[in-house]
mmCIF file of C-alpha atoms in Angstrom:
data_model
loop_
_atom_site.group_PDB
_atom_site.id
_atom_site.type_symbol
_atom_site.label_atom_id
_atom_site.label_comp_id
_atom_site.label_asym_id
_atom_site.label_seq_id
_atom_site.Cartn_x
_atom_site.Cartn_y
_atom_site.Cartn_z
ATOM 1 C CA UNK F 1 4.541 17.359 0.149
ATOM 2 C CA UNK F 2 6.935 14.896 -1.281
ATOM 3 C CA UNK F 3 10.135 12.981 -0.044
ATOM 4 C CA UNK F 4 12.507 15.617 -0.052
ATOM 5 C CA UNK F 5 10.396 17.955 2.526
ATOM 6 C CA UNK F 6 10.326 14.271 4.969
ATOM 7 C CA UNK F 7 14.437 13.187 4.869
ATOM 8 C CA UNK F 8 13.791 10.537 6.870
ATOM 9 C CA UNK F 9 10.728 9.041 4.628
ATOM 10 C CA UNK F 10 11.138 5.872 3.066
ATOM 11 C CA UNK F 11 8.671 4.294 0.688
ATOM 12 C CA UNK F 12 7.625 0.587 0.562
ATOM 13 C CA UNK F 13 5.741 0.320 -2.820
ATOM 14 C CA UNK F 14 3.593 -3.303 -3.414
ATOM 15 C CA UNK F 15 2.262 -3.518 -7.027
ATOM 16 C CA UNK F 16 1.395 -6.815 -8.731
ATOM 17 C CA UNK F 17 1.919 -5.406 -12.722
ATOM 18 C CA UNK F 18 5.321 -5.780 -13.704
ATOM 19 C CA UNK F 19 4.853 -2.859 -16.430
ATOM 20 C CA UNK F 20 3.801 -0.842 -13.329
ATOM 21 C CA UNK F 21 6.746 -1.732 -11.400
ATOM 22 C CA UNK F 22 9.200 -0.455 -14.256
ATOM 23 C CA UNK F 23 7.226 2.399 -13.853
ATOM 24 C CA UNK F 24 8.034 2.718 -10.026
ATOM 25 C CA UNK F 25 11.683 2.250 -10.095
ATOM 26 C CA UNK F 26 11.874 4.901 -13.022
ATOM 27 C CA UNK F 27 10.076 7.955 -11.373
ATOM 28 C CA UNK F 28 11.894 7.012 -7.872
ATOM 29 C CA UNK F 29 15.213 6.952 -10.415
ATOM 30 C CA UNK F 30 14.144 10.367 -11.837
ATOM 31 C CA UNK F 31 13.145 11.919 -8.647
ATOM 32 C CA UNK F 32 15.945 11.204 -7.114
ATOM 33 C CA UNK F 33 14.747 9.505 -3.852
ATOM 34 C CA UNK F 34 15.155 5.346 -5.072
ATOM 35 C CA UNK F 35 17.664 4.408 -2.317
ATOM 36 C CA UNK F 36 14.362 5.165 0.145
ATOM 37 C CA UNK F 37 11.916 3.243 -2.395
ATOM 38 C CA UNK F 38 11.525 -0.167 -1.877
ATOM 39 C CA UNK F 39 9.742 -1.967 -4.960
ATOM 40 C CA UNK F 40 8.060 -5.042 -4.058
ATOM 41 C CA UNK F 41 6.414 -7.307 -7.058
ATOM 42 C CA UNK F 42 3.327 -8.901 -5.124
ATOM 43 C CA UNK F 43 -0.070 -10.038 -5.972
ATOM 44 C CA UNK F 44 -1.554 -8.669 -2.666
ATOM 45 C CA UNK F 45 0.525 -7.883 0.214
ATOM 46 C CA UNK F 46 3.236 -10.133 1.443
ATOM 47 C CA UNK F 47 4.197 -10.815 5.290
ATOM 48 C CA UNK F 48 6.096 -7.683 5.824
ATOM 49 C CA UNK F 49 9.726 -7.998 6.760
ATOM 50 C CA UNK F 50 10.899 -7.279 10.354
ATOM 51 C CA UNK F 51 11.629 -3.537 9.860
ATOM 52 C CA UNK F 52 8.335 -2.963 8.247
ATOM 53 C CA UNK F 53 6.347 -4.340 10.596
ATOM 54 C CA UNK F 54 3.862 -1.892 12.604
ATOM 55 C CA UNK F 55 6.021 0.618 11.072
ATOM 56 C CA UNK F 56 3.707 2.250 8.018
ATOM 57 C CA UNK F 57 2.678 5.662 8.902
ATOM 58 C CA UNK F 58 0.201 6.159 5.814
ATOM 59 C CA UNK F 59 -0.509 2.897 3.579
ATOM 60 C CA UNK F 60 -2.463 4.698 0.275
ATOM 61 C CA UNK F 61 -4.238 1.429 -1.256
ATOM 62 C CA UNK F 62 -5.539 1.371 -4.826
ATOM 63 C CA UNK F 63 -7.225 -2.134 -4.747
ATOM 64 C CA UNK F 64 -8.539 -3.491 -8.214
ATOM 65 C CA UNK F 65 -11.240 -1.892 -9.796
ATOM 66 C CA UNK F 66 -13.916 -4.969 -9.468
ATOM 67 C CA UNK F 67 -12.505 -7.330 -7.403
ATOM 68 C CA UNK F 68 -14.087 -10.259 -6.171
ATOM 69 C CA UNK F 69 -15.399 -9.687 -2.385
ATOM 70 C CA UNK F 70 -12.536 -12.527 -1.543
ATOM 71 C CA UNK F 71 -10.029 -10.786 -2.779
ATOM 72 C CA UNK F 72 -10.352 -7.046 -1.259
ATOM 73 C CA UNK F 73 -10.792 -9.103 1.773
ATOM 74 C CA UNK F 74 -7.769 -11.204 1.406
ATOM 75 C CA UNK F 75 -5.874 -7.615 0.191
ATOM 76 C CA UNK F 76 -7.508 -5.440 2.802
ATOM 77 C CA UNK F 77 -6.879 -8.215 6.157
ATOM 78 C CA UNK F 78 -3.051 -8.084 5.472
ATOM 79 C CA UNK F 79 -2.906 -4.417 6.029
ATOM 80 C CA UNK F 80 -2.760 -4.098 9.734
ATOM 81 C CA UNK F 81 0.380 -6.390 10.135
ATOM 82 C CA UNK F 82 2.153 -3.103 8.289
ATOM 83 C CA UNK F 83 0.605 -0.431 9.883
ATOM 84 C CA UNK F 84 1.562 1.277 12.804
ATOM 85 C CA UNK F 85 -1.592 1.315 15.490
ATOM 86 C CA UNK F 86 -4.150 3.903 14.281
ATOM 87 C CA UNK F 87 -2.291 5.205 11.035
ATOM 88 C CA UNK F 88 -4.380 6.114 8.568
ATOM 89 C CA UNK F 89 -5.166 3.806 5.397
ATOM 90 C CA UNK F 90 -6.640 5.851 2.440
ATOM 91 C CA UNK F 91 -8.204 3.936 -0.422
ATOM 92 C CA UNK F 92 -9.131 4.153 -4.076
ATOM 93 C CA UNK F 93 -12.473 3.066 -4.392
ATOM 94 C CA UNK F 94 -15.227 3.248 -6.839
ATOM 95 C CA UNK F 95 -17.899 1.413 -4.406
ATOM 96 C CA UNK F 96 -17.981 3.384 -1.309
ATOM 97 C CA UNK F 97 -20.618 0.832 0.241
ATOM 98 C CA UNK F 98 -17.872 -1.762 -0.359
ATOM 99 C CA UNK F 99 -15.287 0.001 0.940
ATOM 100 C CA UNK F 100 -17.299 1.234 4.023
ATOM 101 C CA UNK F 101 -18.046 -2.617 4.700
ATOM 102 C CA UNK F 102 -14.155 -3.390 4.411
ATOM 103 C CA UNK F 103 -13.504 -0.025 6.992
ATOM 104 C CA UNK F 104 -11.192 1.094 4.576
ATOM 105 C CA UNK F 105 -12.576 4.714 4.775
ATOM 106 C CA UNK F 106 -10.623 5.664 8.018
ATOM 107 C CA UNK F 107 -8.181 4.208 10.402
ATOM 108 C CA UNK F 108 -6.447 0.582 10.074
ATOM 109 C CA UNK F 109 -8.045 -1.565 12.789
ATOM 110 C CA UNK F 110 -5.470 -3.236 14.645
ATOM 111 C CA UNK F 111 -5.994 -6.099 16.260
#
């Protein structure tokens, strides 16, 4: 399932490489769907905006590889301000026991 089978879709994409982020704009260009990508250059996630807040259906996270505990916390703590309540947050991990500690292996917790 991509954008064109969800019309209404838009994507907010965070990335903190700037080679990355060339990378973004150009497949969103190519695809076809850019006016509903939003490209954001952050190190981490920033406050979201008014119209984003609460209002991410499905957040996929792909955290650095060996971060320090600090910083998947600092990365991971932002996440509910985007999320709508209970929306599912799926993550790229390659220490489940870390992840598991961080609840990043199910829903968002909201608070």
């Amino acid at each position: 399932m991509g954008l064109d089978d969800r019309p209404g879709a838009r994507v907010v994409a965070v990335e903190s490489n700037f080679v990355a982020l060339e990378h973004l704009r150009a497949n969103a260009e190519t695809a076809g769907v850019s006016a509903r990508v939003e490209v954001r250059a952050s190190d981490g996630l920033p406050v979201p905006e008014p119209a984003w807040a609460r209002a991410i259906e499905l957040a996929l996270v792909n955290p650095p590889t060996h971060p320090p505990e600090a910083e998947l916390d600092r990365l991971l703590a932002g996440l509910a301000a985007w999320m709508l309540p209970g929306a599912p947050a799926l993550c790229v991990v390659n220490r489940p026991g870390r992840a598991a500690r961080h609840r990043c292996t199910g829903r968002v917790p909201v608070g």
